[in-house]
PDB file of C-alpha atoms and ligand atoms in Angstrom:
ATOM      1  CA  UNK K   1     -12.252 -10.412   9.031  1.00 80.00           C
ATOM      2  CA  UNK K   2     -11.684  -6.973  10.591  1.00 94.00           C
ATOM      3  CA  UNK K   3      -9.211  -4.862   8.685  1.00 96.00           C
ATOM      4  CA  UNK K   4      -7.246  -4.392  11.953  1.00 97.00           C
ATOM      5  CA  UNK K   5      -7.265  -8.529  12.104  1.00 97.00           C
ATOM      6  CA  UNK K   6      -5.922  -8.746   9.177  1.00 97.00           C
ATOM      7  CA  UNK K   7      -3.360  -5.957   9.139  1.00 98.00           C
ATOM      8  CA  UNK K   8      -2.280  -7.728  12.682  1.00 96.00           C
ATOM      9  CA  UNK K   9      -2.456 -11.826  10.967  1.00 97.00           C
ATOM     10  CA  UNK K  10      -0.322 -10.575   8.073  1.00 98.00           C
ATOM     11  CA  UNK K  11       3.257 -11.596   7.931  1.00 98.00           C
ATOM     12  CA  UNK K  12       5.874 -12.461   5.344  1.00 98.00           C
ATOM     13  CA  UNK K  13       5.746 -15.847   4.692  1.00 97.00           C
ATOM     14  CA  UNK K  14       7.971 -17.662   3.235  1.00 97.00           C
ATOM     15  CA  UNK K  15       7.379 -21.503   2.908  1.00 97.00           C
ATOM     16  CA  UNK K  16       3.970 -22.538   0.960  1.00 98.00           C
ATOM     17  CA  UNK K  17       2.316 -25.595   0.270  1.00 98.00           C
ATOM     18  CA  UNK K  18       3.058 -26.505  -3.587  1.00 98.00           C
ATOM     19  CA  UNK K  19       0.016 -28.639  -4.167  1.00 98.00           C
ATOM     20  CA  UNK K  20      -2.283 -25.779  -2.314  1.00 98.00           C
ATOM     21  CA  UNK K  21      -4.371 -24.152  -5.425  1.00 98.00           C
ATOM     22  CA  UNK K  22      -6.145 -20.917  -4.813  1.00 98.00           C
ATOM     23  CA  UNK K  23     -10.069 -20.767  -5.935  1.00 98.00           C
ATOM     24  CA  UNK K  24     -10.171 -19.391  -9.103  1.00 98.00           C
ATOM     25  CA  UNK K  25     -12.804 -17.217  -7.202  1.00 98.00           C
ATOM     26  CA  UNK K  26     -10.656 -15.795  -4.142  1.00 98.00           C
ATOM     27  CA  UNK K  27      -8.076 -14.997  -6.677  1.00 98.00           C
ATOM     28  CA  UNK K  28     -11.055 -12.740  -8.057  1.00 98.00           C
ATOM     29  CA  UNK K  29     -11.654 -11.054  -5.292  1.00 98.00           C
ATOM     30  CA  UNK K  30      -8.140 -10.541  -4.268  1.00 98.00           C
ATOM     31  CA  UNK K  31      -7.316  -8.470  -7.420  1.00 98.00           C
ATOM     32  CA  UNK K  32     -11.115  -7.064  -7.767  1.00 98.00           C
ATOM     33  CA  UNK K  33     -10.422  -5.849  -4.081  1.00 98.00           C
ATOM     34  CA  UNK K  34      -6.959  -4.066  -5.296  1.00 98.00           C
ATOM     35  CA  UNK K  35      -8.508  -2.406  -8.415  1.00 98.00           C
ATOM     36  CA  UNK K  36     -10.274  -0.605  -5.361  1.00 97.00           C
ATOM     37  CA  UNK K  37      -8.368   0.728  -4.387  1.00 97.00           C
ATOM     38  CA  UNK K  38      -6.622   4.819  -4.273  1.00 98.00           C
ATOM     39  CA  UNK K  39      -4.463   6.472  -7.592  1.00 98.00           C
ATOM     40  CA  UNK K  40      -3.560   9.941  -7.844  1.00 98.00           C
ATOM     41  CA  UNK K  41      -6.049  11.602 -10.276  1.00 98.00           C
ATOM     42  CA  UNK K  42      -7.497   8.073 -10.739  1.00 98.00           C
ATOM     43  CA  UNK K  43      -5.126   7.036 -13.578  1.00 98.00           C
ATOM     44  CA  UNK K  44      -5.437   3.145 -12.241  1.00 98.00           C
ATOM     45  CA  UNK K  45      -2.258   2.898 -13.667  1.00 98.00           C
ATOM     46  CA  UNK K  46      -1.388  -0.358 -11.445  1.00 98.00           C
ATOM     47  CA  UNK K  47      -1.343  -3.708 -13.905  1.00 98.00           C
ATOM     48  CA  UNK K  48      -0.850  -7.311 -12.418  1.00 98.00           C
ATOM     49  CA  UNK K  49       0.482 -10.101 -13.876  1.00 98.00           C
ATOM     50  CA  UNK K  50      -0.620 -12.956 -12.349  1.00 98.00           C
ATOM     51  CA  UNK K  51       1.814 -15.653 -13.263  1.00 98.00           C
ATOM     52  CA  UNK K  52       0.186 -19.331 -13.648  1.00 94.00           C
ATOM     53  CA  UNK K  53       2.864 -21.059 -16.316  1.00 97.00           C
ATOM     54  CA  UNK K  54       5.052 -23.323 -13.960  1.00 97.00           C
ATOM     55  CA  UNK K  55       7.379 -23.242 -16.356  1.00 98.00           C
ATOM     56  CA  UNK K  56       7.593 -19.728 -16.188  1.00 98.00           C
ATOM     57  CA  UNK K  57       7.557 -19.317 -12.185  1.00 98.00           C
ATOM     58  CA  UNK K  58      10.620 -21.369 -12.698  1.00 98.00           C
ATOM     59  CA  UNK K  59      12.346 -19.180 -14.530  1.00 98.00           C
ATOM     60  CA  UNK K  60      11.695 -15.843 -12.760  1.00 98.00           C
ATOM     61  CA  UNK K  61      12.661 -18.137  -9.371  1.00 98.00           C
ATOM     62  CA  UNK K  62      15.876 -18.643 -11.579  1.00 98.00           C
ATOM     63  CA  UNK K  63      16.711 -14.780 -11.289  1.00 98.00           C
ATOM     64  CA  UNK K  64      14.542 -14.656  -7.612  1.00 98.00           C
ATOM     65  CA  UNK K  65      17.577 -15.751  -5.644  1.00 98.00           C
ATOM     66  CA  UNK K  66      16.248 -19.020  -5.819  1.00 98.00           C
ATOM     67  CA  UNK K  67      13.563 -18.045  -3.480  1.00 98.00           C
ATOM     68  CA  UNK K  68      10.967 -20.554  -3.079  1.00 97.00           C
ATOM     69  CA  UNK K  69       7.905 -18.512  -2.846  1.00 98.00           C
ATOM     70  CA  UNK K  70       8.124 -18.256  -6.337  1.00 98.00           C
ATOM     71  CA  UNK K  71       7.125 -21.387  -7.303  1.00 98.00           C
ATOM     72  CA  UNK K  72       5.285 -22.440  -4.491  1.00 98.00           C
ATOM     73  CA  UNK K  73       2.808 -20.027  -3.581  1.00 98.00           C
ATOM     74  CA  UNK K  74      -0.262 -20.847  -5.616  1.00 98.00           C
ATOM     75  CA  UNK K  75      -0.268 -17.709  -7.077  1.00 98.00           C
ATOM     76  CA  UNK K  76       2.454 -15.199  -7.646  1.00 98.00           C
ATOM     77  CA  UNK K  77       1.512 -11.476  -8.845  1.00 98.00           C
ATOM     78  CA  UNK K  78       3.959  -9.638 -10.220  1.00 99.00           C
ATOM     79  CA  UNK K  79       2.394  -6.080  -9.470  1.00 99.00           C
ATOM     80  CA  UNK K  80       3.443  -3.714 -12.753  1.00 98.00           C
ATOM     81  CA  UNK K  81       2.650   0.021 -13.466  1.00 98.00           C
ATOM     82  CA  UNK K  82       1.829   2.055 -16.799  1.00 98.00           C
ATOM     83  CA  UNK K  83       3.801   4.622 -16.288  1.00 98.00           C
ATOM     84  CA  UNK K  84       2.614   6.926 -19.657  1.00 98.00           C
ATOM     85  CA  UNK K  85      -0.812   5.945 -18.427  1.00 98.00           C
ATOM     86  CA  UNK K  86      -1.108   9.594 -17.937  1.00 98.00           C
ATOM     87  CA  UNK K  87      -0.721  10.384 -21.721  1.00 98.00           C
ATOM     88  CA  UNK K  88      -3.543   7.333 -22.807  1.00 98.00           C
ATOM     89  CA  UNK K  89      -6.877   9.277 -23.539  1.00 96.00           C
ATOM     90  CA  UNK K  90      -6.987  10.187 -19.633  1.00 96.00           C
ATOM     91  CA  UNK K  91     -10.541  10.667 -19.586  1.00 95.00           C
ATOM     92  CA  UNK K  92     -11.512   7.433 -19.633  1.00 96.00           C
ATOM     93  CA  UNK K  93     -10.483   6.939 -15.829  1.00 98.00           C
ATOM     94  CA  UNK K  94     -12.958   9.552 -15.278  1.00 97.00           C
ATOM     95  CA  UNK K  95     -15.294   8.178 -17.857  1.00 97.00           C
ATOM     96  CA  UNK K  96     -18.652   7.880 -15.514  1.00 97.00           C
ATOM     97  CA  UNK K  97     -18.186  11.354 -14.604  1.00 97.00           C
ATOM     98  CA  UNK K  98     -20.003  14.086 -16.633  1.00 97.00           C
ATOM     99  CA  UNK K  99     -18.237  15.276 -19.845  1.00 96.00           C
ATOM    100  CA  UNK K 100     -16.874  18.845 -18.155  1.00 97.00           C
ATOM    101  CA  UNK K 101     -15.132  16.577 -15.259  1.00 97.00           C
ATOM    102  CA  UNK K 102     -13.244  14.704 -17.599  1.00 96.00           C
ATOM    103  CA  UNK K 103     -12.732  17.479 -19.908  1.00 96.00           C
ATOM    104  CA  UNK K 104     -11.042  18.948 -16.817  1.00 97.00           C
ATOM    105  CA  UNK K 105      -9.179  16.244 -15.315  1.00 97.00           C
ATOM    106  CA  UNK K 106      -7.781  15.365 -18.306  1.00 97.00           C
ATOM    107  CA  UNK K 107      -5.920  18.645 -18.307  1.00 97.00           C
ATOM    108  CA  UNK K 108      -4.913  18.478 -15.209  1.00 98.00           C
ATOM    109  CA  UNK K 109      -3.670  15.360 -15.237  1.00 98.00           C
ATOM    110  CA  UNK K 110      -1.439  16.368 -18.463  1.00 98.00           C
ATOM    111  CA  UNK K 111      -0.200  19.289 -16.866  1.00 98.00           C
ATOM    112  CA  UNK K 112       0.979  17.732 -13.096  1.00 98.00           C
ATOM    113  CA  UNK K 113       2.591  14.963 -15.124  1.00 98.00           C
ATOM    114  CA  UNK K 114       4.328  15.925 -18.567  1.00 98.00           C
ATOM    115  CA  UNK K 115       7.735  16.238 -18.111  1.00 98.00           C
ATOM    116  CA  UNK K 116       7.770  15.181 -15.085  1.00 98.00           C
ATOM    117  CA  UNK K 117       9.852  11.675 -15.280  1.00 97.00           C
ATOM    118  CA  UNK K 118      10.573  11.521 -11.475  1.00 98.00           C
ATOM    119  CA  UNK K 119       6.855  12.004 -10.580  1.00 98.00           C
ATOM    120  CA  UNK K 120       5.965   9.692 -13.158  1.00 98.00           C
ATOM    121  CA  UNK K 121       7.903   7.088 -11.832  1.00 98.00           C
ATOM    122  CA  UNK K 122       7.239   8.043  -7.598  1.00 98.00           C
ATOM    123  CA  UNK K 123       3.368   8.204  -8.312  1.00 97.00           C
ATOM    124  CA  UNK K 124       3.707   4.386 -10.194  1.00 97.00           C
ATOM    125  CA  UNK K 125       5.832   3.248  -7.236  1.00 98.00           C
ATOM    126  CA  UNK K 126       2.992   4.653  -4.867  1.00 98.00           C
ATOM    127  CA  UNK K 127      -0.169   3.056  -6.745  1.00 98.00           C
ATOM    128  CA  UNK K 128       2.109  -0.497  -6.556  1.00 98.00           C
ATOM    129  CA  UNK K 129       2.575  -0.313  -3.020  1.00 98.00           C
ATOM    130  CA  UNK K 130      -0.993   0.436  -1.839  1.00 98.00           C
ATOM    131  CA  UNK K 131      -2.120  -1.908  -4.288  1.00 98.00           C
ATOM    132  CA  UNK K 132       0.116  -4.538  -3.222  1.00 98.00           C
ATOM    133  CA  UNK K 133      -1.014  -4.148   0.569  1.00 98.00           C
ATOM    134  CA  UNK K 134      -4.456  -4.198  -0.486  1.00 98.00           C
ATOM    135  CA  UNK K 135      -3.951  -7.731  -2.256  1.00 98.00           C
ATOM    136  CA  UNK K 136      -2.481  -9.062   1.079  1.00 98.00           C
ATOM    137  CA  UNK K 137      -4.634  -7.829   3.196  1.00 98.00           C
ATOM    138  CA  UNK K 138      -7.574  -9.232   1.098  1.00 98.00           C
ATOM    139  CA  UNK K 139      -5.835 -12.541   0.569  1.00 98.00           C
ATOM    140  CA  UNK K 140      -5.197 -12.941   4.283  1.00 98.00           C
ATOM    141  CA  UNK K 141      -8.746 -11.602   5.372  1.00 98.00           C
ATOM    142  CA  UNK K 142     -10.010 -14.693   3.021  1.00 98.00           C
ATOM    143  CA  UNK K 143      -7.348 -17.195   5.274  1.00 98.00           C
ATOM    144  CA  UNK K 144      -4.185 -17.181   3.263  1.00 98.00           C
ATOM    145  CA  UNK K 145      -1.094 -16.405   3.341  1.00 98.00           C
ATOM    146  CA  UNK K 146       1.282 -13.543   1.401  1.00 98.00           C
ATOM    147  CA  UNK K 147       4.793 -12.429   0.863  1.00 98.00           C
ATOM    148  CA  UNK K 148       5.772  -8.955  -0.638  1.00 98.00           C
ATOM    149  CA  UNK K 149       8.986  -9.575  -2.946  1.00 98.00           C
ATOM    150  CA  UNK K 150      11.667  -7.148  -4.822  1.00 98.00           C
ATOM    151  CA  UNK K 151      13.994  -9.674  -4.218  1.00 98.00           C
ATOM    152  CA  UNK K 152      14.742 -10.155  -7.991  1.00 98.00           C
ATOM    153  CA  UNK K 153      16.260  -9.154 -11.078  1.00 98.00           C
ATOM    154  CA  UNK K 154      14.152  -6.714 -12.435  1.00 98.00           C
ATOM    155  CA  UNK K 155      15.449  -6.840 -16.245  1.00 98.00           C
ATOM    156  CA  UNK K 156      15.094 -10.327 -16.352  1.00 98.00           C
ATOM    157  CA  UNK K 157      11.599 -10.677 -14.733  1.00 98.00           C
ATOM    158  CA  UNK K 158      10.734  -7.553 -17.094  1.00 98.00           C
ATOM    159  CA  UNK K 159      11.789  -9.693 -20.334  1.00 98.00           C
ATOM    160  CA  UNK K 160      10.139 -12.818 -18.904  1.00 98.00           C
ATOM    161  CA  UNK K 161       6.805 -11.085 -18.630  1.00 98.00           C
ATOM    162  CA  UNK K 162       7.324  -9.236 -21.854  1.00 98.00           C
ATOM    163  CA  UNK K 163       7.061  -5.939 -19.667  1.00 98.00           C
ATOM    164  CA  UNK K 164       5.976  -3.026 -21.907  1.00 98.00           C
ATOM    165  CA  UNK K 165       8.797  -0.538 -22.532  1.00 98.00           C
ATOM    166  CA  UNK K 166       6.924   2.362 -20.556  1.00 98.00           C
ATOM    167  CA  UNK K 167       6.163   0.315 -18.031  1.00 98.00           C
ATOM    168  CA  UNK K 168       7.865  -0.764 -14.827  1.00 98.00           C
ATOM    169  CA  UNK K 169       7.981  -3.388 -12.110  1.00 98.00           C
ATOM    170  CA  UNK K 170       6.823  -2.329  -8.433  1.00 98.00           C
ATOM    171  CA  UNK K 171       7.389  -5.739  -6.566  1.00 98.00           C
ATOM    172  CA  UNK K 172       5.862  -9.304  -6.501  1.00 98.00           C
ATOM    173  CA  UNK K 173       3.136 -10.656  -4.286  1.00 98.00           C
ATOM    174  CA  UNK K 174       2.870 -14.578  -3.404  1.00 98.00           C
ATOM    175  CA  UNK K 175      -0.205 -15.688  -1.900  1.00 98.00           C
ATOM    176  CA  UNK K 176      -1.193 -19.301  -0.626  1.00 98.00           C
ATOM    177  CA  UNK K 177      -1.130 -21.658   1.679  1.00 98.00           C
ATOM    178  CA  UNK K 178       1.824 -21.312   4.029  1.00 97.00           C
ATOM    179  CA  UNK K 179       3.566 -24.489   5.511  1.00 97.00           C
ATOM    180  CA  UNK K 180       5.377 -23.285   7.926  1.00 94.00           C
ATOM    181  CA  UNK K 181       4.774 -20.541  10.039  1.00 91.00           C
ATOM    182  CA  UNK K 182       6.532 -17.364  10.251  1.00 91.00           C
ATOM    183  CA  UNK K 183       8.926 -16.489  12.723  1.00 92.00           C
ATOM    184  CA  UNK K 184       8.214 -14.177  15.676  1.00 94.00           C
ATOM    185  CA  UNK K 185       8.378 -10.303  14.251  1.00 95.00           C
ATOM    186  CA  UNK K 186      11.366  -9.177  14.208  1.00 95.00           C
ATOM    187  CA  UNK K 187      11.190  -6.268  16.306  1.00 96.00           C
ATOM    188  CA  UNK K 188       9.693  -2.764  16.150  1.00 96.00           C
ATOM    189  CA  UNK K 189      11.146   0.408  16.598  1.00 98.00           C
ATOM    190  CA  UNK K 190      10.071   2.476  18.996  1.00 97.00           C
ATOM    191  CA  UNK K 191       7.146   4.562  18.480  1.00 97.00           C
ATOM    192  CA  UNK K 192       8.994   8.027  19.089  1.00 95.00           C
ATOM    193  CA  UNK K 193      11.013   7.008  16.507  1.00 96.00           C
ATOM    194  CA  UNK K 194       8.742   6.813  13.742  1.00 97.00           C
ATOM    195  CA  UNK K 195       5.405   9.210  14.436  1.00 97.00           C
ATOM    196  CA  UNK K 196       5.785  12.732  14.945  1.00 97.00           C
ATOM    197  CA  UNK K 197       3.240  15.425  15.642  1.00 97.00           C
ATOM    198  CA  UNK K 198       3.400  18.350  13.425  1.00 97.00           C
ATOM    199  CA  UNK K 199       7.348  18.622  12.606  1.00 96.00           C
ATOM    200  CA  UNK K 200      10.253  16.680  12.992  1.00 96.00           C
ATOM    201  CA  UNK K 201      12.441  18.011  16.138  1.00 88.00           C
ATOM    202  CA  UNK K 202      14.673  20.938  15.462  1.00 84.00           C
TER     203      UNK K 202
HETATM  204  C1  LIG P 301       9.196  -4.101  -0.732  1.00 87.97           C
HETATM  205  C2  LIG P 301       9.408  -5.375   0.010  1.00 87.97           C
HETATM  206  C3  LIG P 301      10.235  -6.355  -0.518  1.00 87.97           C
HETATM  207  C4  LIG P 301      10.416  -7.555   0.137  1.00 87.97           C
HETATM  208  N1  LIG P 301      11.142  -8.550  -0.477  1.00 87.97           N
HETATM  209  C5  LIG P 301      11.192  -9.756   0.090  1.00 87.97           C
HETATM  210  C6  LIG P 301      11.804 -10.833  -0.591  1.00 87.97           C
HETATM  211  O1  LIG P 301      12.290 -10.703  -1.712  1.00 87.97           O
HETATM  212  N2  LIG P 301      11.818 -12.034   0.018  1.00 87.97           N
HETATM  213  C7  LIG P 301      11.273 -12.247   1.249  1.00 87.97           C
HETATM  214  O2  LIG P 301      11.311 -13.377   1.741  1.00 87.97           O
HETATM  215  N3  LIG P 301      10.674 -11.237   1.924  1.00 87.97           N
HETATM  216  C8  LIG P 301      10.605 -10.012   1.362  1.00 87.97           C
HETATM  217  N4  LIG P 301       9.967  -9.005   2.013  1.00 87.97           N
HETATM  218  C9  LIG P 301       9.342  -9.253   3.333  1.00 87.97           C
HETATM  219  C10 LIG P 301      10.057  -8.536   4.464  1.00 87.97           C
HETATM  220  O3  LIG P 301      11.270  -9.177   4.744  1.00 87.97           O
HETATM  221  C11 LIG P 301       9.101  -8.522   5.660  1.00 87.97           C
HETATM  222  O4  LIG P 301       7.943  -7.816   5.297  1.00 87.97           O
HETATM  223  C12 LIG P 301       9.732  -7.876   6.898  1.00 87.97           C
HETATM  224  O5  LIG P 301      10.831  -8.606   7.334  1.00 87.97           O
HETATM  225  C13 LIG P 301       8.731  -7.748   8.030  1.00 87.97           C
HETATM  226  O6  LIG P 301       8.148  -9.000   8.334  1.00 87.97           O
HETATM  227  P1  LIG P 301       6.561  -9.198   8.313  1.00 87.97           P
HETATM  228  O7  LIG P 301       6.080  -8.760   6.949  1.00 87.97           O
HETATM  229  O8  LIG P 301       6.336 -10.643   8.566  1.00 87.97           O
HETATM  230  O9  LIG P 301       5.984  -8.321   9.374  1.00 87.97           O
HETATM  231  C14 LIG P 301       9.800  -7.782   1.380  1.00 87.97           C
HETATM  232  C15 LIG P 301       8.992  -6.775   1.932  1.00 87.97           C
HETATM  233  C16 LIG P 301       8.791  -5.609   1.261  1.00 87.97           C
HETATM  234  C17 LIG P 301       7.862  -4.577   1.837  1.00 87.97           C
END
C-alpha cells in the first residue's frame, strides 16, 4: 500500500474481533518496520512490550478505563522508552560505523544529554511517537486495524509490565481486526490554523 493510502485508511478503532489472531509473521514486520525507523543520535532508545498473556491484558484493561481494545485487539504494544539509554556504552548504536564515528558520537551524545532530565524525557516521548505511527501505519498497510492509547494508569501498567525504573511509558498501540467500523472523522481544523510559512503572525 502507498504510504499516503495508508496514512489516509488509518483511523482509531475501537471495537476488534477477539478471536482475530495476528500472523506471528505480520507482527514481525510491524515492529521490524518501527525499529526503522528515526532517533536522535540513533540511541534506539524505543522498547515494546508486546503483551500476549490474556490474563495480563485483563489486568492493564482493569486500570484502561475498561477500554475494550485492550483485550481484544490481537495484539496490544505497550510502546516503552530507555530513557538512560544515553549513558549505556553509546557506541554500540553506532557500532557498524568506523571506530572514530563512534568514538565521537559517543561524546556527543553524553554531552547533549547529561543533566539534561527534561530532554531526556522530550527526546523518549519523541522516539515513542514516531515509532508508534510507524507501527500503525505498517499494520494498516498489511490490512489491519490500530488504535493509539494513553488512556491508562501509567503506574499501574508500569508495575504490570515490570517497567524498568529509568524507563517510561509513551502510549499503547492495539492492532487487529476491527469489527466495527470507525465513525466519520471528527472534523479538521482549518488549514490556516495549523501550517504556517516561516513565523507565526505577529
Ligand atoms: C496519544 C493518543 C492517545 C489516545 N488515546 C486513546 C485512548 O485511550 N482510547 C481511544 O479510544 N482512543 C485514543 N486515541 C485515539 C484518538 O481519539 C483519535 O486518534 C482521534 O480522535 C482522531 O481519530 P482518528 O485517529 O480516527 O483520525 C488516542 C490518540 C492519541 C494520538
Amino acid at each position: 500500500m502507498d504510504v499516503l493510502d495508508a496514512v489516509a485508511k488509518r483511523r482509531a478503532v475501537k471495537q476488534y474481533d477477539p478471536d482475530f489472531q495476528i500472523p506471528e509473521a505480520d507482527l514481525a514486520k510491524i515492529l521490524d518496520a518501527a525499529r526503522m525507523g528515526p532517533t536522535a543520535f540513533n540511541l534506539q532508545n524505543w522498547r515494546f512490550v508486546v503483551v500476549t498473556d490474556p490474563a495480563l491484558r485483563k489486568q492493564i484493561r482493569a486500570v484502561a478505563w475498561d477500554q475494550a481494545q485492550v483485550t481484544d485487539a490481537s495484539a496490544l504494544i505497550v510502546v516503552c522508552a530507555d530513557l538512560a539509554a544515553w549513558t549505556k556504552n553509546p557506541a554500540r548504536y553506532w557500532q557498524d560505523a568506523p571506530k572514530e564515528v563512534q568514538d565521537l558520537m559517543a561524546g556527543m551524545i553524553d554531552q547533549y544529554y547529561r543533566g539534561r532530565e527534561q530532554v531526556q524525557r522530550d527526546e523518549a516521548m519523541r522516539s515513542c511517537g514516531l515509532a508508534a505511527q510507524t507501527l500503525m501505519l505498517t499494520a494498516v498497510s498489511l490490512g489491519y486495524e490500530t488504535c493509539p492509547m494513553d488512556g491508562f494508569d501509567f503506574d499501574a501498567v508500569g508495575k504490570l509490565i515490570n517497567l524498568p525504573e529509568d524507563h517510561a511509558i509513551g502510549l499503547f498501540v492495539a492492532i487487529g481486526k476491527g469489527s466495527v467500523p470507525p465513525k466519520p472523522r471528527a472534523g479538521s481544523l482549518p488549514k490556516d490554523e495549523v501550517v504556517f510559512t516561516n513565523c507565526f503572525a505577529s
